[in-house]
Amino acid sequence: MKSMQKYLILVILAAVLLALQSGFAYSQSNEEPDKDKVQKELDKTQQILEWAQEIVMESSSLKGRLMLEQAESLQDQALENFSSSLRSTLKLTLEARQLAYQAIALARQEMKTEVRIQRILEETNDHMAKVRDEIIEHNIKADRIIKLLDDARNLMEKSKLESQQHRYQLSLKLAESARNRTLQAEQFVRRIKTLKGTVERRLALMEKLYERAVDRIREQDNEQTRNQLLLVEQQMVNAKQLLADNRYRASKISLDNCEKTFRNMIRQISTQSPNNLEAMIEETYRLLARAEEMPFTADETARVKQRGYLDEAKRLLTRAGDELAENRNEETLRLINEARTLLHLAVSEEKLEMTRERVKIEIQKAEAMRYEVRSAVEACDAPGIQTLLDRADSRIGKARELLEAGELPNAEAEARIARNLYQRIREICGTS
């Protein structure tokens, strides 16, 4: 029972007690009640019964009507006993009055519940219509959504049936369950719509970037790069098929792999020219990744500023990719430069806080990468890998020595060089 309903019942019960106080005084007294005063009590009860009749009959409360009938029956008995026993008359009319008050409280409570049920069912209908419109508009298909809507529809029908049978509390629970399932379906549609839109946009961008890269890659006598180009094409086809099959999350994962392959391919294209915008975007993404791996400063204000720089840089890089796909090279270059400026600012903020603990964390990250890379190297036969691995291991040892000597900036630099070397190994061996 809700707090407002409890409050209403308590108020009415308090009124009952106050109204009956004088009558109970009569009934508890050993003296015979005064005839005129008993008549007044009868008249007062009759007024309350008439009031209760209006309220109860306006509602559809079956329990309230039954209780009112009991009250009227007691009042009739009281009137019959008026000439023979004033004490019995008083007792019966007070009991009748108490039942009338209870009938009023019950009818009002059920009326409020009924109105609430109706409101919830109407809201649920509105949400269901919205979900159906979204599904049609965005051509979304998901068994889970259909199941939730079917469950909600069945619960609504059961709620209406229980309400017709005057079982309002059960009807209310069913209506609330129907609403909850509809809201879950609405939330699920919203997530799928966002996911589907993201995949579609990224696929379109990837296709444009792929078309730009095709001619340049085919001009090069590099079989590994051409193989990667073929792999990118296959992964795009796979992502499209998964999207067509309404497997949105699987399509996103396939597209993530496609983008990773594409970036590895771009790294292997000659990047000697400063105007190679694809390479510039890729390099800026690497700078962003490194900046995000850095431990933020302990100062809250500076940390918020750093996060803001990184988020804005990420947004600018996304725009740069869009502009590049549309062959707007000048705008692409401007966005890349702005993103790099923000990344330098973020790194500058981060460098304000140089502590021994932070450098220690950087070294631990490098060591973690070493263990990851060593397992990959065993299955990699690319030339020069062992040399790179030895150089990276040596850098970690140097970082440890510098940390012990208190040369924190140099120790941190050595740890980052080691991580860069490990990353290069991962790229060559195809594990990045």
Short mmCIF file of C-alpha atoms in Angstrom, two decimals:
data_model
loop_
_atom_site.label_atom_id
_atom_site.label_comp_id
_atom_site.label_asym_id
_atom_site.label_seq_id
_atom_site.Cartn_x
_atom_site.Cartn_y
_atom_site.Cartn_z
CA MET A 1 0.00 0.00 0.00
CA LYS A 2 1.36 3.39 -0.97
CA SER A 3 2.11 6.13 1.57
CA MET A 4 -0.65 8.43 0.24
CA GLN A 5 -3.22 5.67 0.56
CA LYS A 6 -2.09 4.94 4.11
CA TYR A 7 -2.32 8.63 4.92
CA LEU A 8 -5.87 8.86 3.54
CA ILE A 9 -7.02 5.88 5.57
CA LEU A 10 -5.41 7.24 8.74
CA VAL A 11 -7.13 10.59 8.26
CA ILE A 12 -10.52 8.95 7.76
CA LEU A 13 -10.01 6.65 10.73
CA ALA A 14 -9.09 9.65 12.86
CA ALA A 15 -12.31 11.34 11.77
CA VAL A 16 -14.23 8.20 12.63
CA LEU A 17 -12.74 8.09 16.10
CA LEU A 18 -13.56 11.74 16.73
CA ALA A 19 -17.06 11.35 15.39
CA LEU A 20 -17.72 8.27 17.47
CA GLN A 21 -16.13 9.54 20.65
CA SER A 22 -19.35 10.86 22.16
CA GLY A 23 -21.29 7.79 21.05
CA PHE A 24 -18.83 5.39 22.63
CA ALA A 25 -19.06 7.42 25.78
CA TYR A 26 -22.74 6.67 25.79
CA SER A 27 -22.25 2.99 25.07
CA GLN A 28 -19.68 2.60 27.85
CA SER A 29 -21.81 4.37 30.41
CA ASN A 30 -24.03 2.39 32.75
CA GLU A 31 -26.78 4.96 32.34
CA GLU A 32 -29.47 4.60 29.67
CA PRO A 33 -28.62 6.93 26.75
CA ASP A 34 -30.75 10.02 26.28
CA LYS A 35 -33.39 9.48 23.58
CA ASP A 36 -32.85 12.83 21.85
CA LYS A 37 -29.12 12.34 21.73
CA VAL A 38 -29.52 8.85 20.26
CA GLN A 39 -31.83 10.30 17.64
CA LYS A 40 -29.13 12.82 16.73
CA GLU A 41 -26.62 10.00 16.36
CA LEU A 42 -29.04 8.13 14.10
CA ASP A 43 -29.56 11.22 11.94
CA LYS A 44 -25.83 11.84 11.73
CA THR A 45 -25.19 8.24 10.66
CA GLN A 46 -27.92 8.54 8.04
CA GLN A 47 -26.22 11.62 6.56
CA ILE A 48 -22.90 9.82 6.43
CA LEU A 49 -24.54 6.81 4.75
CA GLU A 50 -26.01 9.08 2.06
CA TRP A 51 -22.61 10.67 1.52
CA ALA A 52 -21.02 7.22 1.34
CA GLN A 53 -23.69 6.12 -1.15
CA GLU A 54 -22.66 8.89 -3.58
CA ILE A 55 -18.94 8.16 -3.30
CA VAL A 56 -19.13 4.37 -3.39
CA MET A 57 -21.59 4.25 -6.30
CA GLU A 58 -19.36 6.59 -8.33
CA SER A 59 -16.58 4.05 -7.98
CA SER A 60 -16.55 0.49 -9.22
CA SER A 61 -15.42 -0.83 -5.85
CA LEU A 62 -17.20 -4.11 -5.19
CA LYS A 63 -15.75 -4.36 -1.69
CA GLY A 64 -16.85 -0.82 -0.93
CA ARG A 65 -20.41 -1.59 -2.01
CA LEU A 66 -20.57 -4.73 0.10
CA MET A 67 -19.28 -2.82 3.10
CA LEU A 68 -21.84 -0.07 2.52
CA GLU A 69 -24.64 -2.63 2.34
CA GLN A 70 -23.52 -3.98 5.73
CA ALA A 71 -23.54 -0.46 7.13
CA GLU A 72 -27.07 0.18 5.84
CA SER A 73 -28.25 -3.14 7.28
CA LEU A 74 -26.88 -2.19 10.71
CA GLN A 75 -28.53 1.21 10.45
CA ASP A 76 -31.88 -0.49 9.68
CA GLN A 77 -31.47 -2.70 12.74
CA ALA A 78 -30.67 0.37 14.83
CA LEU A 79 -33.87 2.05 13.68
CA GLU A 80 -35.91 -1.05 14.49
CA ASN A 81 -34.48 -1.15 18.04
CA PHE A 82 -35.03 2.55 18.70
CA SER A 83 -38.33 2.01 20.51
CA SER A 84 -37.17 -0.99 22.53
CA SER A 85 -33.48 -0.45 23.36
CA LEU A 86 -31.67 2.89 23.09
CA ARG A 87 -28.37 1.31 24.11
CA SER A 88 -28.58 -1.28 21.30
CA THR A 89 -29.68 1.40 18.84
CA LEU A 90 -26.69 3.57 19.70
CA LYS A 91 -24.26 0.65 19.41
CA LEU A 92 -25.62 -0.41 16.02
CA THR A 93 -25.71 3.07 14.48
CA LEU A 94 -22.13 3.75 15.55
CA GLU A 95 -21.03 0.47 14.00
CA ALA A 96 -22.90 1.38 10.83
CA ARG A 97 -21.20 4.76 10.73
CA GLN A 98 -17.77 3.19 11.13
CA LEU A 99 -18.44 0.79 8.23
CA ALA A 100 -19.64 3.70 6.08
CA TYR A 101 -16.39 5.56 6.69
CA GLN A 102 -14.41 2.41 5.82
CA ALA A 103 -16.46 1.97 2.62
CA ILE A 104 -15.64 5.56 1.63
CA ALA A 105 -11.93 5.04 2.26
CA LEU A 106 -11.90 1.78 0.32
CA ALA A 107 -13.82 3.24 -2.63
CA ARG A 108 -11.53 6.27 -2.85
CA GLN A 109 -8.43 4.12 -2.62
CA GLU A 110 -9.63 1.82 -5.40
CA MET A 111 -10.70 4.80 -7.52
CA LYS A 112 -7.19 6.23 -7.27
CA THR A 113 -5.68 2.84 -8.10
CA GLU A 114 -8.02 2.46 -11.05
CA VAL A 115 -7.09 5.89 -12.39
CA ARG A 116 -3.40 5.08 -11.93
CA ILE A 117 -3.80 1.78 -13.78
CA GLN A 118 -5.52 3.57 -16.66
CA ARG A 119 -2.75 6.16 -16.84
CA ILE A 120 -0.02 3.51 -16.85
CA LEU A 121 -1.78 1.54 -19.60
CA GLU A 122 -2.14 4.68 -21.73
CA GLU A 123 1.54 5.55 -21.24
CA THR A 124 2.51 1.99 -22.13
CA ASN A 125 0.45 2.17 -25.31
CA ASP A 126 2.21 5.40 -26.27
CA HIS A 127 5.64 3.87 -25.69
CA MET A 128 4.72 0.76 -27.67
CA ALA A 129 3.60 2.91 -30.61
CA LYS A 130 6.86 4.83 -30.43
CA VAL A 131 8.90 1.61 -30.44
CA ARG A 132 6.98 0.27 -33.44
CA ASP A 133 7.53 3.53 -35.34
CA GLU A 134 11.27 3.43 -34.58
CA ILE A 135 11.52 -0.18 -35.75
CA ILE A 136 9.80 0.63 -39.04
CA GLU A 137 11.62 3.91 -39.65
CA HIS A 138 15.11 2.50 -39.05
CA ASN A 139 14.39 -1.02 -40.34
CA ILE A 140 15.47 -2.57 -37.06
CA LYS A 141 15.02 -6.25 -36.44
CA ALA A 142 15.68 -7.91 -33.10
CA ASP A 143 13.91 -10.90 -31.58
CA ARG A 144 14.44 -9.55 -28.10
CA ILE A 145 12.48 -6.38 -28.87
CA ILE A 146 9.56 -8.33 -30.35
CA LYS A 147 9.54 -10.64 -27.31
CA LEU A 148 9.44 -7.69 -24.91
CA LEU A 149 6.57 -6.05 -26.81
CA ASP A 150 4.60 -9.30 -26.93
CA ASP A 151 5.10 -9.80 -23.19
CA ALA A 152 3.99 -6.23 -22.52
CA ARG A 153 0.88 -6.66 -24.66
CA ASN A 154 -0.12 -9.85 -22.82
CA LEU A 155 0.45 -8.23 -19.43
CA MET A 156 -1.73 -5.28 -20.44
CA GLU A 157 -4.59 -7.60 -21.38
CA LYS A 158 -4.27 -9.44 -18.07
CA SER A 159 -4.21 -6.11 -16.21
CA LYS A 160 -7.45 -5.03 -17.88
CA LEU A 161 -9.08 -8.35 -17.04
CA GLU A 162 -8.06 -8.14 -13.38
CA SER A 163 -9.34 -4.56 -13.22
CA GLN A 164 -12.71 -5.66 -14.57
CA GLN A 165 -12.77 -8.27 -11.80
CA HIS A 166 -12.05 -5.46 -9.27
CA ARG A 167 -8.67 -6.97 -8.34
CA TYR A 168 -6.96 -3.61 -8.56
CA GLN A 169 -3.70 -4.32 -6.77
CA LEU A 170 -2.94 -7.29 -9.02
CA SER A 171 -4.04 -5.23 -12.03
CA LEU A 172 -1.66 -2.45 -10.99
CA LYS A 173 1.30 -4.83 -10.71
CA LEU A 174 0.57 -6.26 -14.15
CA ALA A 175 0.27 -2.78 -15.68
CA GLU A 176 3.59 -1.71 -14.14
CA SER A 177 5.26 -4.89 -15.45
CA ALA A 178 3.90 -4.17 -18.93
CA ARG A 179 5.26 -0.63 -18.78
CA ASN A 180 8.68 -1.83 -17.62
CA ARG A 181 8.98 -4.30 -20.49
CA THR A 182 7.97 -1.63 -22.99
CA LEU A 183 10.56 0.77 -21.59
CA GLN A 184 13.17 -1.99 -21.87
CA ALA A 185 12.20 -2.47 -25.52
CA GLU A 186 12.43 1.28 -26.10
CA GLN A 187 15.88 1.42 -24.54
CA PHE A 188 17.00 -1.58 -26.58
CA VAL A 189 15.77 0.05 -29.81
CA ARG A 190 17.64 3.22 -28.90
CA ARG A 191 20.89 1.29 -28.40
CA ILE A 192 20.47 -0.66 -31.62
CA LYS A 193 19.60 2.50 -33.56
CA THR A 194 22.76 4.19 -32.29
CA LEU A 195 24.88 1.11 -32.96
CA LYS A 196 23.45 0.60 -36.44
CA GLY A 197 23.93 4.26 -37.35
CA THR A 198 27.52 4.19 -36.13
CA VAL A 199 28.34 1.06 -38.13
CA GLU A 200 26.69 2.44 -41.28
CA ARG A 201 28.56 5.74 -41.03
CA ARG A 202 31.91 4.06 -40.34
CA LEU A 203 31.37 1.61 -43.21
CA ALA A 204 30.68 4.46 -45.62
CA LEU A 205 33.81 6.26 -44.45
CA MET A 206 35.90 3.09 -44.69
CA GLU A 207 34.74 2.51 -48.27
CA LYS A 208 35.80 6.01 -49.29
CA LEU A 209 39.18 5.68 -47.60
CA TYR A 210 39.59 2.26 -49.18
CA GLU A 211 38.96 3.68 -52.64
CA ARG A 212 41.59 6.37 -52.07
CA ALA A 213 44.13 3.80 -50.92
CA VAL A 214 43.56 1.24 -53.70
CA ASP A 215 45.39 3.03 -56.53
CA ARG A 216 48.34 4.04 -54.40
CA ILE A 217 48.82 0.56 -52.99
CA ARG A 218 48.55 -1.18 -56.35
CA GLU A 219 51.31 1.04 -57.70
CA GLN A 220 53.68 -0.34 -55.08
CA ASP A 221 55.48 -3.63 -55.47
CA ASN A 222 54.60 -4.80 -51.97
CA GLU A 223 52.86 -8.15 -51.77
CA GLN A 224 52.22 -7.93 -48.01
CA THR A 225 50.41 -4.62 -48.43
CA ARG A 226 48.33 -5.95 -51.32
CA ASN A 227 47.37 -8.95 -49.19
CA GLN A 228 46.27 -6.62 -46.44
CA LEU A 229 44.25 -4.63 -48.97
CA LEU A 230 42.47 -7.84 -49.93
CA LEU A 231 41.88 -8.63 -46.27
CA VAL A 232 40.36 -5.16 -45.70
CA GLU A 233 38.01 -5.74 -48.62
CA GLN A 234 36.93 -9.11 -47.25
CA GLN A 235 36.36 -7.67 -43.78
CA MET A 236 34.23 -4.84 -45.20
CA VAL A 237 32.11 -7.38 -47.10
CA ASN A 238 31.73 -9.41 -43.93
CA ALA A 239 30.72 -6.32 -41.91
CA LYS A 240 28.12 -5.39 -44.55
CA GLN A 241 26.67 -8.90 -44.54
CA LEU A 242 26.42 -8.98 -40.75
CA LEU A 243 24.70 -5.60 -40.84
CA ALA A 244 22.24 -6.85 -43.47
CA ASP A 245 21.57 -9.88 -41.25
CA ASN A 246 20.73 -7.49 -38.36
CA ARG A 247 23.73 -8.73 -36.37
CA TYR A 248 24.68 -5.21 -35.38
CA ARG A 249 27.21 -5.91 -32.64
CA ALA A 250 28.97 -8.58 -34.68
CA SER A 251 29.09 -6.15 -37.60
CA LYS A 252 30.75 -3.54 -35.38
CA ILE A 253 33.37 -6.04 -34.20
CA SER A 254 34.09 -7.03 -37.81
CA LEU A 255 34.40 -3.35 -38.74
CA ASP A 256 36.78 -2.74 -35.82
CA ASN A 257 39.02 -5.49 -37.17
CA CYS A 258 38.73 -4.01 -40.65
CA GLU A 259 39.85 -0.59 -39.42
CA LYS A 260 42.75 -2.14 -37.54
CA THR A 261 43.90 -3.95 -40.68
CA PHE A 262 43.50 -0.77 -42.69
CA ARG A 263 45.68 1.18 -40.27
CA ASN A 264 48.37 -1.49 -40.38
CA MET A 265 48.23 -1.27 -44.16
CA ILE A 266 48.55 2.52 -44.13
CA ARG A 267 51.64 2.27 -41.91
CA GLN A 268 53.35 0.19 -44.56
CA ILE A 269 52.67 2.71 -47.32
CA SER A 270 55.55 5.05 -47.93
CA THR A 271 55.14 8.07 -45.66
CA GLN A 272 58.01 10.16 -46.86
CA SER A 273 55.78 12.93 -48.21
CA PRO A 274 54.55 15.40 -45.55
CA ASN A 275 51.33 15.72 -47.56
CA ASN A 276 50.35 12.08 -47.06
CA LEU A 277 47.16 12.86 -45.13
CA GLU A 278 46.24 9.24 -44.41
CA ALA A 279 49.61 8.72 -42.76
CA MET A 280 49.27 11.99 -40.83
CA ILE A 281 45.89 10.92 -39.47
CA GLU A 282 47.28 7.54 -38.51
CA GLU A 283 50.28 9.09 -36.78
CA THR A 284 47.99 11.47 -34.87
CA TYR A 285 45.88 8.53 -33.75
CA ARG A 286 49.04 6.92 -32.38
CA LEU A 287 49.84 10.13 -30.51
CA LEU A 288 46.31 10.11 -29.11
CA ALA A 289 46.67 6.50 -27.96
CA ARG A 290 49.94 7.30 -26.21
CA ALA A 291 48.47 10.38 -24.56
CA GLU A 292 45.53 8.37 -23.26
CA GLU A 293 47.86 5.78 -21.76
CA MET A 294 49.67 8.40 -19.71
CA PRO A 295 48.66 8.62 -16.04
CA PHE A 296 46.84 11.90 -15.45
CA THR A 297 48.02 14.50 -12.99
CA ALA A 298 46.74 14.24 -9.41
CA ASP A 299 45.26 17.74 -9.58
CA GLU A 300 41.52 17.52 -10.31
CA THR A 301 41.32 20.75 -12.30
CA ALA A 302 44.29 19.83 -14.47
CA ARG A 303 42.94 16.31 -14.93
CA VAL A 304 39.60 17.63 -16.22
CA LYS A 305 41.46 19.94 -18.59
CA GLN A 306 43.58 17.06 -19.91
CA ARG A 307 40.52 14.89 -20.50
CA GLY A 308 38.89 17.76 -22.36
CA TYR A 309 41.92 18.15 -24.64
CA LEU A 310 41.92 14.43 -25.47
CA ASP A 311 38.17 14.23 -26.13
CA GLU A 312 38.28 17.24 -28.43
CA ALA A 313 41.31 15.86 -30.27
CA LYS A 314 39.46 12.59 -30.83
CA ARG A 315 36.47 14.46 -32.20
CA LEU A 316 38.67 16.49 -34.57
CA LEU A 317 40.35 13.34 -35.86
CA THR A 318 36.95 11.80 -36.63
CA ARG A 319 36.03 14.91 -38.59
CA ALA A 320 39.39 14.82 -40.35
CA GLY A 321 38.64 11.30 -41.57
CA ASP A 322 35.26 12.44 -42.88
CA GLU A 323 36.79 15.41 -44.69
CA LEU A 324 39.53 13.26 -46.18
CA ALA A 325 36.94 10.85 -47.53
CA GLU A 326 35.29 13.79 -49.30
CA ASN A 327 38.66 14.93 -50.78
CA ARG A 328 38.66 18.16 -48.80
CA ASN A 329 42.38 18.06 -48.16
CA GLU A 330 42.89 21.58 -46.80
CA GLU A 331 40.19 21.14 -44.18
CA THR A 332 41.60 17.71 -43.35
CA LEU A 333 45.06 19.15 -42.77
CA ARG A 334 43.65 21.95 -40.60
CA LEU A 335 41.78 19.48 -38.39
CA ILE A 336 44.84 17.24 -38.05
CA ASN A 337 46.97 20.18 -36.94
CA GLU A 338 44.36 21.31 -34.43
CA ALA A 339 44.14 17.80 -33.01
CA ARG A 340 47.92 17.62 -32.66
CA THR A 341 48.00 20.99 -30.91
CA LEU A 342 45.46 19.72 -28.37
CA LEU A 343 47.46 16.55 -27.84
CA HIS A 344 50.60 18.57 -27.17
CA LEU A 345 48.64 20.64 -24.65
CA ALA A 346 47.38 17.47 -22.93
CA VAL A 347 50.90 16.08 -22.73
CA SER A 348 52.20 19.41 -21.42
CA GLU A 349 49.60 19.38 -18.67
CA GLU A 350 50.54 15.82 -17.85
CA LYS A 351 54.26 16.63 -17.62
CA LEU A 352 53.60 19.12 -14.85
CA GLU A 353 53.21 16.19 -12.48
CA MET A 354 56.39 14.10 -12.49
CA THR A 355 56.57 11.62 -9.63
CA ARG A 356 58.55 8.50 -8.89
CA GLU A 357 55.33 6.48 -8.73
CA ARG A 358 54.26 7.63 -12.17
CA VAL A 359 57.58 6.64 -13.72
CA LYS A 360 57.39 3.28 -11.96
CA ILE A 361 53.96 2.71 -13.55
CA GLU A 362 55.39 3.52 -16.99
CA ILE A 363 58.13 0.94 -16.51
CA GLN A 364 55.61 -1.65 -15.33
CA LYS A 365 53.52 -1.03 -18.46
CA ALA A 366 56.60 -1.59 -20.62
CA GLU A 367 57.38 -4.84 -18.79
CA ALA A 368 53.79 -6.01 -19.26
CA MET A 369 54.13 -5.42 -22.99
CA ARG A 370 57.37 -7.39 -23.01
CA TYR A 371 55.62 -10.51 -21.70
CA GLU A 372 52.83 -10.09 -24.27
CA VAL A 373 55.27 -9.63 -27.15
CA ARG A 374 57.57 -12.53 -26.28
CA SER A 375 54.84 -15.12 -26.89
CA ALA A 376 54.04 -13.51 -30.25
CA VAL A 377 57.71 -13.42 -31.32
CA GLU A 378 58.00 -17.20 -31.03
CA ALA A 379 55.60 -17.59 -33.98
CA CYS A 380 57.02 -14.66 -35.98
CA ASP A 381 59.79 -15.19 -38.53
CA ALA A 382 60.16 -11.56 -39.69
CA PRO A 383 63.80 -10.48 -39.97
CA GLY A 384 65.24 -8.21 -37.30
CA ILE A 385 62.62 -9.04 -34.66
CA GLN A 386 65.09 -10.40 -32.13
CA THR A 387 67.26 -7.29 -32.50
CA LEU A 388 64.26 -5.06 -31.78
CA LEU A 389 63.35 -7.20 -28.79
CA ASP A 390 66.88 -6.97 -27.34
CA ARG A 391 66.87 -3.19 -27.80
CA ALA A 392 63.53 -2.86 -26.01
CA ASP A 393 64.71 -5.07 -23.11
CA SER A 394 67.83 -2.95 -22.81
CA ARG A 395 65.74 0.22 -22.61
CA ILE A 396 63.71 -1.20 -19.72
CA GLY A 397 66.92 -2.02 -17.83
CA LYS A 398 68.17 1.52 -18.45
CA ALA A 399 64.86 2.94 -17.21
CA ARG A 400 65.21 0.98 -13.97
CA GLU A 401 68.74 2.32 -13.40
CA LEU A 402 67.66 5.92 -14.04
CA LEU A 403 64.70 5.53 -11.68
CA GLU A 404 67.01 4.37 -8.88
CA ALA A 405 69.30 7.33 -9.62
CA GLY A 406 66.34 9.72 -9.30
CA GLU A 407 66.50 10.87 -12.94
CA LEU A 408 62.75 10.65 -13.42
CA PRO A 409 62.29 12.37 -16.83
CA ASN A 410 65.05 10.26 -18.42
CA ALA A 411 63.70 7.07 -16.83
CA GLU A 412 60.23 7.80 -18.15
CA ALA A 413 61.61 8.50 -21.63
CA GLU A 414 63.46 5.17 -21.68
CA ALA A 415 60.31 3.29 -20.60
CA ARG A 416 58.29 4.90 -23.39
CA ILE A 417 60.94 4.11 -25.96
CA ALA A 418 60.79 0.48 -24.84
CA ARG A 419 57.02 0.47 -25.22
CA ASN A 420 57.30 1.98 -28.70
CA LEU A 421 59.73 -0.76 -29.69
CA TYR A 422 57.41 -3.46 -28.37
CA GLN A 423 54.54 -1.87 -30.24
CA ARG A 424 56.60 -1.92 -33.41
CA ILE A 425 57.27 -5.63 -32.89
CA ARG A 426 53.57 -6.26 -32.44
CA GLU A 427 52.81 -4.43 -35.68
CA ILE A 428 55.40 -6.36 -37.65
CA CYS A 429 54.19 -9.68 -36.27
CA GLY A 430 50.56 -8.73 -36.85
CA THR A 431 49.43 -8.91 -33.23
CA SER A 432 48.54 -5.26 -32.65
#
